[in-house]
């Protein structure tokens, strides 16, 4: 899914998120396993060892059985140095 990062940056209150932040839910879209970050992987991002789904650093599915990108997590900046996730 070639979704742009800018389309994935939305805070809980509906406002556009900070462009430097992309906060994702760590739940594989195949069967709900927990992907892990793999430095130096082919796509430079997340890998689900259960069934082999590869995601890039933006959480977009690149290879494997997962049908969708990793979902952005709901978040809200509550101050200049504080964020609430979930």
PDB file of N, CA, C and O in Angstrom:
ATOM      1  N   UNK A   1       0.861  -1.176   0.000  1.00  0.00           N
ATOM      2  CA  UNK A   1       0.000   0.000   0.000  1.00  0.00           C
ATOM      3  C   UNK A   1       0.896   1.223   0.000  1.00  0.00           C
ATOM      4  O   UNK A   1       1.582   1.500   0.989  1.00  0.00           O
ATOM      5  N   UNK A   2       0.919   1.977  -1.047  1.00  0.00           N
ATOM      6  CA  UNK A   2       1.856   3.098  -1.187  1.00  0.00           C
ATOM      7  C   UNK A   2       1.418   4.381  -0.473  1.00  0.00           C
ATOM      8  O   UNK A   2       1.711   5.482  -0.926  1.00  0.00           O
ATOM      9  N   UNK A   3       0.746   4.273   0.630  1.00  0.00           N
ATOM     10  CA  UNK A   3       0.256   5.428   1.368  1.00  0.00           C
ATOM     11  C   UNK A   3       1.413   6.332   1.788  1.00  0.00           C
ATOM     12  O   UNK A   3       2.425   5.864   2.298  1.00  0.00           O
ATOM     13  N   UNK A   4       1.253   7.645   1.596  1.00  0.00           N
ATOM     14  CA  UNK A   4       2.288   8.606   1.971  1.00  0.00           C
ATOM     15  C   UNK A   4       2.283   8.814   3.481  1.00  0.00           C
ATOM     16  O   UNK A   4       1.249   8.733   4.127  1.00  0.00           O
ATOM     17  N   UNK A   5       3.473   9.098   4.033  1.00  0.00           N
ATOM     18  CA  UNK A   5       3.576   9.360   5.466  1.00  0.00           C
ATOM     19  C   UNK A   5       2.652  10.499   5.894  1.00  0.00           C
ATOM     20  O   UNK A   5       2.001  10.430   6.930  1.00  0.00           O
ATOM     21  N   UNK A   6       2.579  11.544   5.099  1.00  0.00           N
ATOM     22  CA  UNK A   6       1.748  12.696   5.453  1.00  0.00           C
ATOM     23  C   UNK A   6       0.277  12.310   5.620  1.00  0.00           C
ATOM     24  O   UNK A   6      -0.441  12.903   6.426  1.00  0.00           O
ATOM     25  N   UNK A   7      -0.171  11.297   4.898  1.00  0.00           N
ATOM     26  CA  UNK A   7      -1.557  10.830   5.017  1.00  0.00           C
ATOM     27  C   UNK A   7      -1.774  10.001   6.276  1.00  0.00           C
ATOM     28  O   UNK A   7      -2.904   9.736   6.655  1.00  0.00           O
ATOM     29  N   UNK A   8      -0.688   9.572   6.905  1.00  0.00           N
ATOM     30  CA  UNK A   8      -0.781   8.716   8.083  1.00  0.00           C
ATOM     31  C   UNK A   8      -0.594   9.498   9.384  1.00  0.00           C
ATOM     32  O   UNK A   8      -0.734   8.953  10.457  1.00  0.00           O
ATOM     33  N   UNK A   9      -0.253  10.781   9.294  1.00  0.00           N
ATOM     34  CA  UNK A   9       0.039  11.600  10.471  1.00  0.00           C
ATOM     35  C   UNK A   9      -1.208  12.345  10.934  1.00  0.00           C
ATOM     36  O   UNK A   9      -1.462  13.466  10.528  1.00  0.00           O
ATOM     37  N   UNK A  10      -1.977  11.732  11.785  1.00  0.00           N
ATOM     38  CA  UNK A  10      -3.185  12.375  12.311  1.00  0.00           C
ATOM     39  C   UNK A  10      -3.249  12.108  13.803  1.00  0.00           C
ATOM     40  O   UNK A  10      -3.151  10.971  14.256  1.00  0.00           O
ATOM     41  N   UNK A  11      -3.415  13.184  14.582  1.00  0.00           N
ATOM     42  CA  UNK A  11      -3.531  13.045  16.018  1.00  0.00           C
ATOM     43  C   UNK A  11      -4.934  12.592  16.397  1.00  0.00           C
ATOM     44  O   UNK A  11      -5.863  12.628  15.598  1.00  0.00           O
ATOM     45  N   UNK A  12      -5.082  12.200  17.648  1.00  0.00           N
ATOM     46  CA  UNK A  12      -6.366  11.736  18.172  1.00  0.00           C
ATOM     47  C   UNK A  12      -7.475  12.780  17.999  1.00  0.00           C
ATOM     48  O   UNK A  12      -8.621  12.457  17.755  1.00  0.00           O
ATOM     49  N   UNK A  13      -7.112  14.064  18.111  1.00  0.00           N
ATOM     50  CA  UNK A  13      -8.108  15.126  17.997  1.00  0.00           C
ATOM     51  C   UNK A  13      -8.391  15.519  16.547  1.00  0.00           C
ATOM     52  O   UNK A  13      -9.105  16.472  16.282  1.00  0.00           O
ATOM     53  N   UNK A  14      -7.820  14.782  15.592  1.00  0.00           N
ATOM     54  CA  UNK A  14      -8.078  15.024  14.182  1.00  0.00           C
ATOM     55  C   UNK A  14      -7.131  16.009  13.525  1.00  0.00           C
ATOM     56  O   UNK A  14      -7.162  16.197  12.323  1.00  0.00           O
ATOM     57  N   UNK A  15      -6.277  16.656  14.323  1.00  0.00           N
ATOM     58  CA  UNK A  15      -5.319  17.597  13.763  1.00  0.00           C
ATOM     59  C   UNK A  15      -4.169  16.849  13.108  1.00  0.00           C
ATOM     60  O   UNK A  15      -3.883  15.708  13.443  1.00  0.00           O
ATOM     61  N   UNK A  16      -3.519  17.529  12.188  1.00  0.00           N
ATOM     62  CA  UNK A  16      -2.351  16.928  11.547  1.00  0.00           C
ATOM     63  C   UNK A  16      -1.266  16.726  12.587  1.00  0.00           C
ATOM     64  O   UNK A  16      -1.076  17.546  13.474  1.00  0.00           O
ATOM     65  N   UNK A  17      -0.570  15.618  12.472  1.00  0.00           N
ATOM     66  CA  UNK A  17       0.495  15.303  13.420  1.00  0.00           C
ATOM     67  C   UNK A  17       1.777  16.039  13.103  1.00  0.00           C
ATOM     68  O   UNK A  17       1.900  16.711  12.085  1.00  0.00           O
ATOM     69  N   UNK A  18       2.742  15.896  13.979  1.00  0.00           N
ATOM     70  CA  UNK A  18       4.058  16.473  13.762  1.00  0.00           C
ATOM     71  C   UNK A  18       4.735  15.694  12.639  1.00  0.00           C
ATOM     72  O   UNK A  18       4.787  14.470  12.699  1.00  0.00           O
ATOM     73  N   UNK A  19       5.282  16.369  11.630  1.00  0.00           N
ATOM     74  CA  UNK A  19       5.883  15.639  10.517  1.00  0.00           C
ATOM     75  C   UNK A  19       7.072  14.776  10.914  1.00  0.00           C
ATOM     76  O   UNK A  19       7.424  13.841  10.217  1.00  0.00           O
ATOM     77  N   UNK A  20       7.692  15.051  12.041  1.00  0.00           N
ATOM     78  CA  UNK A  20       8.840  14.254  12.477  1.00  0.00           C
ATOM     79  C   UNK A  20       8.416  12.985  13.207  1.00  0.00           C
ATOM     80  O   UNK A  20       9.253  12.161  13.532  1.00  0.00           O
ATOM     81  N   UNK A  21       7.122  12.818  13.456  1.00  0.00           N
ATOM     82  CA  UNK A  21       6.638  11.693  14.251  1.00  0.00           C
ATOM     83  C   UNK A  21       5.657  10.841  13.461  1.00  0.00           C
ATOM     84  O   UNK A  21       4.717  11.351  12.881  1.00  0.00           O
ATOM     85  N   UNK A  22       5.885   9.546  13.467  1.00  0.00           N
ATOM     86  CA  UNK A  22       4.911   8.595  12.949  1.00  0.00           C
ATOM     87  C   UNK A  22       4.824   7.498  13.994  1.00  0.00           C
ATOM     88  O   UNK A  22       5.755   6.728  14.179  1.00  0.00           O
ATOM     89  N   UNK A  23       3.738   7.476  14.733  1.00  0.00           N
ATOM     90  CA  UNK A  23       3.570   6.540  15.838  1.00  0.00           C
ATOM     91  C   UNK A  23       2.625   5.437  15.379  1.00  0.00           C
ATOM     92  O   UNK A  23       1.498   5.707  14.981  1.00  0.00           O
ATOM     93  N   UNK A  24       3.125   4.205  15.417  1.00  0.00           N
ATOM     94  CA  UNK A  24       2.383   3.069  14.872  1.00  0.00           C
ATOM     95  C   UNK A  24       1.958   2.092  15.958  1.00  0.00           C
ATOM     96  O   UNK A  24       2.595   1.985  16.997  1.00  0.00           O
ATOM     97  N   UNK A  25       0.903   1.356  15.681  1.00  0.00           N
ATOM     98  CA  UNK A  25       0.484   0.257  16.549  1.00  0.00           C
ATOM     99  C   UNK A  25       1.292  -0.974  16.146  1.00  0.00           C
ATOM    100  O   UNK A  25       1.338  -1.328  14.977  1.00  0.00           O
ATOM    101  N   UNK A  26       1.914  -1.609  17.117  1.00  0.00           N
ATOM    102  CA  UNK A  26       2.770  -2.769  16.843  1.00  0.00           C
ATOM    103  C   UNK A  26       1.941  -4.045  16.843  1.00  0.00           C
ATOM    104  O   UNK A  26       2.058  -4.891  17.708  1.00  0.00           O
ATOM    105  N   UNK A  27       1.085  -4.155  15.845  1.00  0.00           N
ATOM    106  CA  UNK A  27       0.249  -5.337  15.698  1.00  0.00           C
ATOM    107  C   UNK A  27       0.186  -5.688  14.215  1.00  0.00           C
ATOM    108  O   UNK A  27      -0.374  -4.931  13.412  1.00  0.00           O
ATOM    109  N   UNK A  28       0.763  -6.821  13.852  1.00  0.00           N
ATOM    110  CA  UNK A  28       0.789  -7.236  12.451  1.00  0.00           C
ATOM    111  C   UNK A  28      -0.638  -7.347  11.920  1.00  0.00           C
ATOM    112  O   UNK A  28      -1.523  -7.876  12.593  1.00  0.00           O
ATOM    113  N   UNK A  29      -0.845  -6.856  10.728  1.00  0.00           N
ATOM    114  CA  UNK A  29      -2.186  -6.868  10.144  1.00  0.00           C
ATOM    115  C   UNK A  29      -2.564  -8.224   9.565  1.00  0.00           C
ATOM    116  O   UNK A  29      -3.656  -8.386   9.045  1.00  0.00           O
ATOM    117  N   UNK A  30      -1.682  -9.201   9.688  1.00  0.00           N
ATOM    118  CA  UNK A  30      -2.002 -10.544   9.234  1.00  0.00           C
ATOM    119  C   UNK A  30      -2.780 -11.293  10.315  1.00  0.00           C
ATOM    120  O   UNK A  30      -3.957 -11.611  10.135  1.00  0.00           O
ATOM    121  N   UNK A  31      -2.134 -11.544  11.460  1.00  0.00           N
ATOM    122  CA  UNK A  31      -2.813 -12.276  12.535  1.00  0.00           C
ATOM    123  C   UNK A  31      -2.609 -11.639  13.910  1.00  0.00           C
ATOM    124  O   UNK A  31      -2.836 -12.280  14.930  1.00  0.00           O
ATOM    125  N   UNK A  32      -2.140 -10.386  13.948  1.00  0.00           N
ATOM    126  CA  UNK A  32      -2.020  -9.678  15.213  1.00  0.00           C
ATOM    127  C   UNK A  32      -0.757  -9.941  16.002  1.00  0.00           C
ATOM    128  O   UNK A  32      -0.666  -9.586  17.172  1.00  0.00           O
ATOM    129  N   UNK A  33       0.236 -10.570  15.396  1.00  0.00           N
ATOM    130  CA  UNK A  33       1.509 -10.800  16.082  1.00  0.00           C
ATOM    131  C   UNK A  33       2.210  -9.455  16.294  1.00  0.00           C
ATOM    132  O   UNK A  33       1.797  -8.435  15.762  1.00  0.00           O
ATOM    133  N   UNK A  34       3.306  -9.458  17.038  1.00  0.00           N
ATOM    134  CA  UNK A  34       4.040  -8.225  17.322  1.00  0.00           C
ATOM    135  C   UNK A  34       5.307  -8.183  16.469  1.00  0.00           C
ATOM    136  O   UNK A  34       6.254  -8.931  16.717  1.00  0.00           O
ATOM    137  N   UNK A  35       5.340  -7.312  15.453  1.00  0.00           N
ATOM    138  CA  UNK A  35       6.549  -7.178  14.644  1.00  0.00           C
ATOM    139  C   UNK A  35       7.664  -6.529  15.465  1.00  0.00           C
ATOM    140  O   UNK A  35       7.401  -5.771  16.389  1.00  0.00           O
ATOM    141  N   UNK A  36       8.899  -6.835  15.113  1.00  0.00           N
ATOM    142  CA  UNK A  36      10.045  -6.247  15.784  1.00  0.00           C
ATOM    143  C   UNK A  36      10.828  -5.413  14.793  1.00  0.00           C
ATOM    144  O   UNK A  36      10.826  -5.687  13.589  1.00  0.00           O
ATOM    145  N   UNK A  37      11.500  -4.391  15.312  1.00  0.00           N
ATOM    146  CA  UNK A  37      12.333  -3.560  14.445  1.00  0.00           C
ATOM    147  C   UNK A  37      13.616  -4.307  14.149  1.00  0.00           C
ATOM    148  O   UNK A  37      14.256  -4.836  15.054  1.00  0.00           O
ATOM    149  N   UNK A  38      13.990  -4.378  12.881  1.00  0.00           N
ATOM    150  CA  UNK A  38      15.185  -5.103  12.474  1.00  0.00           C
ATOM    151  C   UNK A  38      16.100  -4.128  11.745  1.00  0.00           C
ATOM    152  O   UNK A  38      15.835  -3.748  10.608  1.00  0.00           O
ATOM    153  N   UNK A  39      17.140  -3.699  12.436  1.00  0.00           N
ATOM    154  CA  UNK A  39      18.095  -2.781  11.825  1.00  0.00           C
ATOM    155  C   UNK A  39      18.861  -3.511  10.727  1.00  0.00           C
ATOM    156  O   UNK A  39      19.275  -4.661  10.897  1.00  0.00           O
ATOM    157  N   UNK A  40      19.000  -2.863   9.579  1.00  0.00           N
ATOM    158  CA  UNK A  40      19.727  -3.456   8.476  1.00  0.00           C
ATOM    159  C   UNK A  40      18.914  -4.431   7.641  1.00  0.00           C
ATOM    160  O   UNK A  40      19.457  -5.095   6.772  1.00  0.00           O
ATOM    161  N   UNK A  41      17.594  -4.520   7.898  1.00  0.00           N
ATOM    162  CA  UNK A  41      16.771  -5.419   7.090  1.00  0.00           C
ATOM    163  C   UNK A  41      16.609  -4.847   5.679  1.00  0.00           C
ATOM    164  O   UNK A  41      16.916  -3.686   5.428  1.00  0.00           O
ATOM    165  N   UNK A  42      16.101  -5.643   4.781  1.00  0.00           N
ATOM    166  CA  UNK A  42      15.969  -5.235   3.378  1.00  0.00           C
ATOM    167  C   UNK A  42      15.166  -3.942   3.236  1.00  0.00           C
ATOM    168  O   UNK A  42      15.498  -3.100   2.433  1.00  0.00           O
ATOM    169  N   UNK A  43      14.122  -3.789   4.030  1.00  0.00           N
ATOM    170  CA  UNK A  43      13.273  -2.609   3.923  1.00  0.00           C
ATOM    171  C   UNK A  43      13.521  -1.617   5.055  1.00  0.00           C
ATOM    172  O   UNK A  43      12.858  -0.601   5.154  1.00  0.00           O
ATOM    173  N   UNK A  44      14.466  -1.938   5.940  1.00  0.00           N
ATOM    174  CA  UNK A  44      14.872  -1.022   6.994  1.00  0.00           C
ATOM    175  C   UNK A  44      13.842  -0.791   8.073  1.00  0.00           C
ATOM    176  O   UNK A  44      13.830   0.255   8.698  1.00  0.00           O
ATOM    177  N   UNK A  45      12.941  -1.740   8.302  1.00  0.00           N
ATOM    178  CA  UNK A  45      11.875  -1.472   9.247  1.00  0.00           C
ATOM    179  C   UNK A  45      11.506  -2.624  10.148  1.00  0.00           C
ATOM    180  O   UNK A  45      12.326  -3.172  10.861  1.00  0.00           O
ATOM    181  N   UNK A  46      10.248  -3.004  10.083  1.00  0.00           N
ATOM    182  CA  UNK A  46       9.632  -3.952  11.005  1.00  0.00           C
ATOM    183  C   UNK A  46       9.451  -5.314  10.337  1.00  0.00           C
ATOM    184  O   UNK A  46       9.132  -5.396   9.161  1.00  0.00           O
ATOM    185  N   UNK A  47       9.627  -6.373  11.137  1.00  0.00           N
ATOM    186  CA  UNK A  47       9.504  -7.722  10.619  1.00  0.00           C
ATOM    187  C   UNK A  47       8.680  -8.547  11.597  1.00  0.00           C
ATOM    188  O   UNK A  47       8.914  -8.532  12.801  1.00  0.00           O
ATOM    189  N   UNK A  48       7.700  -9.280  11.078  1.00  0.00           N
ATOM    190  CA  UNK A  48       6.892 -10.181  11.896  1.00  0.00           C
ATOM    191  C   UNK A  48       7.456 -11.586  11.708  1.00  0.00           C
ATOM    192  O   UNK A  48       7.298 -12.184  10.642  1.00  0.00           O
ATOM    193  N   UNK A  49       8.137 -12.120  12.733  1.00  0.00           N
ATOM    194  CA  UNK A  49       8.778 -13.422  12.578  1.00  0.00           C
ATOM    195  C   UNK A  49       7.799 -14.590  12.486  1.00  0.00           C
ATOM    196  O   UNK A  49       8.172 -15.666  12.037  1.00  0.00           O
ATOM    197  N   UNK A  50       6.562 -14.410  12.881  1.00  0.00           N
ATOM    198  CA  UNK A  50       5.593 -15.512  12.866  1.00  0.00           C
ATOM    199  C   UNK A  50       5.274 -15.996  11.454  1.00  0.00           C
ATOM    200  O   UNK A  50       5.219 -17.188  11.202  1.00  0.00           O
ATOM    201  N   UNK A  51       5.055 -15.059  10.538  1.00  0.00           N
ATOM    202  CA  UNK A  51       4.660 -15.444   9.183  1.00  0.00           C
ATOM    203  C   UNK A  51       5.448 -14.728   8.095  1.00  0.00           C
ATOM    204  O   UNK A  51       5.134 -14.849   6.926  1.00  0.00           O
ATOM    205  N   UNK A  52       6.437 -13.925   8.492  1.00  0.00           N
ATOM    206  CA  UNK A  52       7.355 -13.344   7.517  1.00  0.00           C
ATOM    207  C   UNK A  52       6.920 -12.052   6.858  1.00  0.00           C
ATOM    208  O   UNK A  52       7.419 -11.735   5.783  1.00  0.00           O
ATOM    209  N   UNK A  53       6.040 -11.291   7.460  1.00  0.00           N
ATOM    210  CA  UNK A  53       5.653 -10.010   6.865  1.00  0.00           C
ATOM    211  C   UNK A  53       6.729  -8.967   7.143  1.00  0.00           C
ATOM    212  O   UNK A  53       7.221  -8.843   8.263  1.00  0.00           O
ATOM    213  N   UNK A  54       7.112  -8.215   6.111  1.00  0.00           N
ATOM    214  CA  UNK A  54       8.098  -7.147   6.219  1.00  0.00           C
ATOM    215  C   UNK A  54       7.408  -5.812   5.996  1.00  0.00           C
ATOM    216  O   UNK A  54       6.659  -5.638   5.030  1.00  0.00           O
ATOM    217  N   UNK A  55       7.682  -4.867   6.894  1.00  0.00           N
ATOM    218  CA  UNK A  55       7.168  -3.504   6.785  1.00  0.00           C
ATOM    219  C   UNK A  55       8.356  -2.559   6.687  1.00  0.00           C
ATOM    220  O   UNK A  55       9.408  -2.812   7.281  1.00  0.00           O
ATOM    221  N   UNK A  56       8.215  -1.455   5.969  1.00  0.00           N
ATOM    222  CA  UNK A  56       9.291  -0.466   5.945  1.00  0.00           C
ATOM    223  C   UNK A  56       9.209   0.403   7.197  1.00  0.00           C
ATOM    224  O   UNK A  56       8.366   0.164   8.075  1.00  0.00           O
ATOM    225  N   UNK A  57      10.083   1.398   7.327  1.00  0.00           N
ATOM    226  CA  UNK A  57      10.116   2.220   8.535  1.00  0.00           C
ATOM    227  C   UNK A  57       8.846   3.026   8.733  1.00  0.00           C
ATOM    228  O   UNK A  57       8.578   3.506   9.822  1.00  0.00           O
ATOM    229  N   UNK A  58       8.056   3.186   7.701  1.00  0.00           N
ATOM    230  CA  UNK A  58       6.779   3.899   7.806  1.00  0.00           C
ATOM    231  C   UNK A  58       5.623   2.952   8.103  1.00  0.00           C
ATOM    232  O   UNK A  58       4.471   3.370   8.125  1.00  0.00           O
ATOM    233  N   UNK A  59       5.914   1.667   8.289  1.00  0.00           N
ATOM    234  CA  UNK A  59       4.875   0.694   8.606  1.00  0.00           C
ATOM    235  C   UNK A  59       4.088   0.221   7.407  1.00  0.00           C
ATOM    236  O   UNK A  59       3.037  -0.399   7.546  1.00  0.00           O
ATOM    237  N   UNK A  60       4.595   0.497   6.202  1.00  0.00           N
ATOM    238  CA  UNK A  60       3.904   0.034   4.989  1.00  0.00           C
ATOM    239  C   UNK A  60       4.334  -1.400   4.687  1.00  0.00           C
ATOM    240  O   UNK A  60       5.518  -1.713   4.714  1.00  0.00           O
ATOM    241  N   UNK A  61       3.370  -2.245   4.378  1.00  0.00           N
ATOM    242  CA  UNK A  61       3.675  -3.650   4.083  1.00  0.00           C
ATOM    243  C   UNK A  61       4.462  -3.716   2.782  1.00  0.00           C
ATOM    244  O   UNK A  61       4.118  -3.085   1.792  1.00  0.00           O
ATOM    245  N   UNK A  62       5.562  -4.462   2.811  1.00  0.00           N
ATOM    246  CA  UNK A  62       6.414  -4.585   1.637  1.00  0.00           C
ATOM    247  C   UNK A  62       6.480  -6.012   1.113  1.00  0.00           C
ATOM    248  O   UNK A  62       6.694  -6.228  -0.069  1.00  0.00           O
ATOM    249  N   UNK A  63       6.312  -6.991   2.024  1.00  0.00           N
ATOM    250  CA  UNK A  63       6.391  -8.386   1.591  1.00  0.00           C
ATOM    251  C   UNK A  63       5.750  -9.250   2.664  1.00  0.00           C
ATOM    252  O   UNK A  63       5.823  -8.953   3.851  1.00  0.00           O
ATOM    253  N   UNK A  64       5.097 -10.315   2.251  1.00  0.00           N
ATOM    254  CA  UNK A  64       4.520 -11.259   3.196  1.00  0.00           C
ATOM    255  C   UNK A  64       3.003 -11.278   3.137  1.00  0.00           C
ATOM    256  O   UNK A  64       2.393 -10.603   2.323  1.00  0.00           O
ATOM    257  N   UNK A  65       2.399 -12.052   4.027  1.00  0.00           N
ATOM    258  CA  UNK A  65       0.956 -12.250   3.967  1.00  0.00           C
ATOM    259  C   UNK A  65       0.111 -11.119   4.566  1.00  0.00           C
ATOM    260  O   UNK A  65      -1.095 -11.119   4.391  1.00  0.00           O
ATOM    261  N   UNK A  66       0.711 -10.165   5.260  1.00  0.00           N
ATOM    262  CA  UNK A  66      -0.083  -9.095   5.873  1.00  0.00           C
ATOM    263  C   UNK A  66      -0.808  -8.298   4.790  1.00  0.00           C
ATOM    264  O   UNK A  66      -0.199  -7.883   3.810  1.00  0.00           O
ATOM    265  N   UNK A  67      -2.121  -8.073   4.953  1.00  0.00           N
ATOM    266  CA  UNK A  67      -2.897  -7.410   3.907  1.00  0.00           C
ATOM    267  C   UNK A  67      -2.871  -5.880   3.952  1.00  0.00           C
ATOM    268  O   UNK A  67      -3.216  -5.239   2.971  1.00  0.00           O
ATOM    269  N   UNK A  68      -2.473  -5.297   5.092  1.00  0.00           N
ATOM    270  CA  UNK A  68      -2.532  -3.837   5.243  1.00  0.00           C
ATOM    271  C   UNK A  68      -1.283  -3.310   5.921  1.00  0.00           C
ATOM    272  O   UNK A  68      -0.540  -4.057   6.558  1.00  0.00           O
ATOM    273  N   UNK A  69      -1.104  -2.000   5.839  1.00  0.00           N
ATOM    274  CA  UNK A  69      -0.028  -1.319   6.544  1.00  0.00           C
ATOM    275  C   UNK A  69      -0.277  -1.377   8.051  1.00  0.00           C
ATOM    276  O   UNK A  69      -1.421  -1.555   8.491  1.00  0.00           O
ATOM    277  N   UNK A  70       0.792  -1.199   8.850  1.00  0.00           N
ATOM    278  CA  UNK A  70       0.601  -1.054  10.290  1.00  0.00           C
ATOM    279  C   UNK A  70      -0.231   0.205  10.526  1.00  0.00           C
ATOM    280  O   UNK A  70      -0.031   1.230   9.870  1.00  0.00           O
ATOM    281  N   UNK A  71      -1.161   0.125  11.440  1.00  0.00           N
ATOM    282  CA  UNK A  71      -2.058   1.252  11.695  1.00  0.00           C
ATOM    283  C   UNK A  71      -1.377   2.312  12.556  1.00  0.00           C
ATOM    284  O   UNK A  71      -0.653   1.979  13.499  1.00  0.00           O
ATOM    285  N   UNK A  72      -1.583   3.582  12.234  1.00  0.00           N
ATOM    286  CA  UNK A  72      -1.094   4.640  13.121  1.00  0.00           C
ATOM    287  C   UNK A  72      -1.818   4.554  14.464  1.00  0.00           C
ATOM    288  O   UNK A  72      -3.007   4.236  14.519  1.00  0.00           O
ATOM    289  N   UNK A  73      -1.099   4.810  15.549  1.00  0.00           N
ATOM    290  CA  UNK A  73      -1.697   4.804  16.880  1.00  0.00           C
ATOM    291  C   UNK A  73      -2.311   6.168  17.157  1.00  0.00           C
ATOM    292  O   UNK A  73      -1.778   7.189  16.726  1.00  0.00           O
ATOM    293  N   UNK A  74      -3.433   6.204  17.877  1.00  0.00           N
ATOM    294  CA  UNK A  74      -3.988   7.508  18.257  1.00  0.00           C
ATOM    295  C   UNK A  74      -3.069   8.157  19.296  1.00  0.00           C
ATOM    296  O   UNK A  74      -2.616   7.492  20.229  1.00  0.00           O
ATOM    297  N   UNK A  75      -2.764   9.428  19.094  1.00  0.00           N
ATOM    298  CA  UNK A  75      -1.901  10.131  20.034  1.00  0.00           C
ATOM    299  C   UNK A  75      -2.279  11.604  20.073  1.00  0.00           C
ATOM    300  O   UNK A  75      -2.953  12.110  19.183  1.00  0.00           O
ATOM    301  N   UNK A  76      -1.824  12.263  21.131  1.00  0.00           N
ATOM    302  CA  UNK A  76      -2.121  13.677  21.314  1.00  0.00           C
ATOM    303  C   UNK A  76      -0.959  14.316  22.045  1.00  0.00           C
ATOM    304  O   UNK A  76      -0.534  13.819  23.091  1.00  0.00           O
ATOM    305  N   UNK A  77      -0.419  15.395  21.488  1.00  0.00           N
ATOM    306  CA  UNK A  77       0.601  16.144  22.194  1.00  0.00           C
ATOM    307  C   UNK A  77      -0.095  16.929  23.301  1.00  0.00           C
ATOM    308  O   UNK A  77      -0.964  17.746  23.041  1.00  0.00           O
ATOM    309  N   UNK A  78       0.291  16.667  24.545  1.00  0.00           N
ATOM    310  CA  UNK A  78      -0.324  17.342  25.688  1.00  0.00           C
ATOM    311  C   UNK A  78       0.529  18.488  26.193  1.00  0.00           C
ATOM    312  O   UNK A  78       0.131  19.181  27.122  1.00  0.00           O
ATOM    313  N   UNK A  79       1.667  18.680  25.617  1.00  0.00           N
ATOM    314  CA  UNK A  79       2.574  19.767  25.958  1.00  0.00           C
ATOM    315  C   UNK A  79       3.739  19.741  24.997  1.00  0.00           C
ATOM    316  O   UNK A  79       3.829  18.874  24.142  1.00  0.00           O
ATOM    317  N   UNK A  80       4.666  20.695  25.134  1.00  0.00           N
ATOM    318  CA  UNK A  80       5.775  20.752  24.180  1.00  0.00           C
ATOM    319  C   UNK A  80       6.707  19.534  24.252  1.00  0.00           C
ATOM    320  O   UNK A  80       7.386  19.218  23.283  1.00  0.00           O
ATOM    321  N   UNK A  81       6.743  18.846  25.382  1.00  0.00           N
ATOM    322  CA  UNK A  81       7.611  17.671  25.516  1.00  0.00           C
ATOM    323  C   UNK A  81       6.860  16.457  26.033  1.00  0.00           C
ATOM    324  O   UNK A  81       7.463  15.522  26.546  1.00  0.00           O
ATOM    325  N   UNK A  82       5.529  16.441  25.895  1.00  0.00           N
ATOM    326  CA  UNK A  82       4.727  15.327  26.401  1.00  0.00           C
ATOM    327  C   UNK A  82       3.743  14.870  25.339  1.00  0.00           C
ATOM    328  O   UNK A  82       3.153  15.657  24.617  1.00  0.00           O
ATOM    329  N   UNK A  83       3.574  13.545  25.265  1.00  0.00           N
ATOM    330  CA  UNK A  83       2.648  12.954  24.309  1.00  0.00           C
ATOM    331  C   UNK A  83       1.866  11.839  24.987  1.00  0.00           C
ATOM    332  O   UNK A  83       2.409  11.106  25.803  1.00  0.00           O
ATOM    333  N   UNK A  84       0.571  11.753  24.665  1.00  0.00           N
ATOM    334  CA  UNK A  84      -0.259  10.663  25.164  1.00  0.00           C
ATOM    335  C   UNK A  84      -0.563   9.737  23.998  1.00  0.00           C
ATOM    336  O   UNK A  84      -1.091  10.176  22.972  1.00  0.00           O
ATOM    337  N   UNK A  85      -0.230   8.471  24.154  1.00  0.00           N
ATOM    338  CA  UNK A  85      -0.464   7.483  23.108  1.00  0.00           C
ATOM    339  C   UNK A  85      -1.573   6.546  23.559  1.00  0.00           C
ATOM    340  O   UNK A  85      -1.538   6.025  24.656  1.00  0.00           O
ATOM    341  N   UNK A  86      -2.536   6.343  22.683  1.00  0.00           N
ATOM    342  CA  UNK A  86      -3.638   5.437  22.990  1.00  0.00           C
ATOM    343  C   UNK A  86      -4.878   6.143  23.454  1.00  0.00           C
ATOM    344  O   UNK A  86      -5.024   7.291  23.565  1.00  0.00           O
TER     345      UNK A  86
END
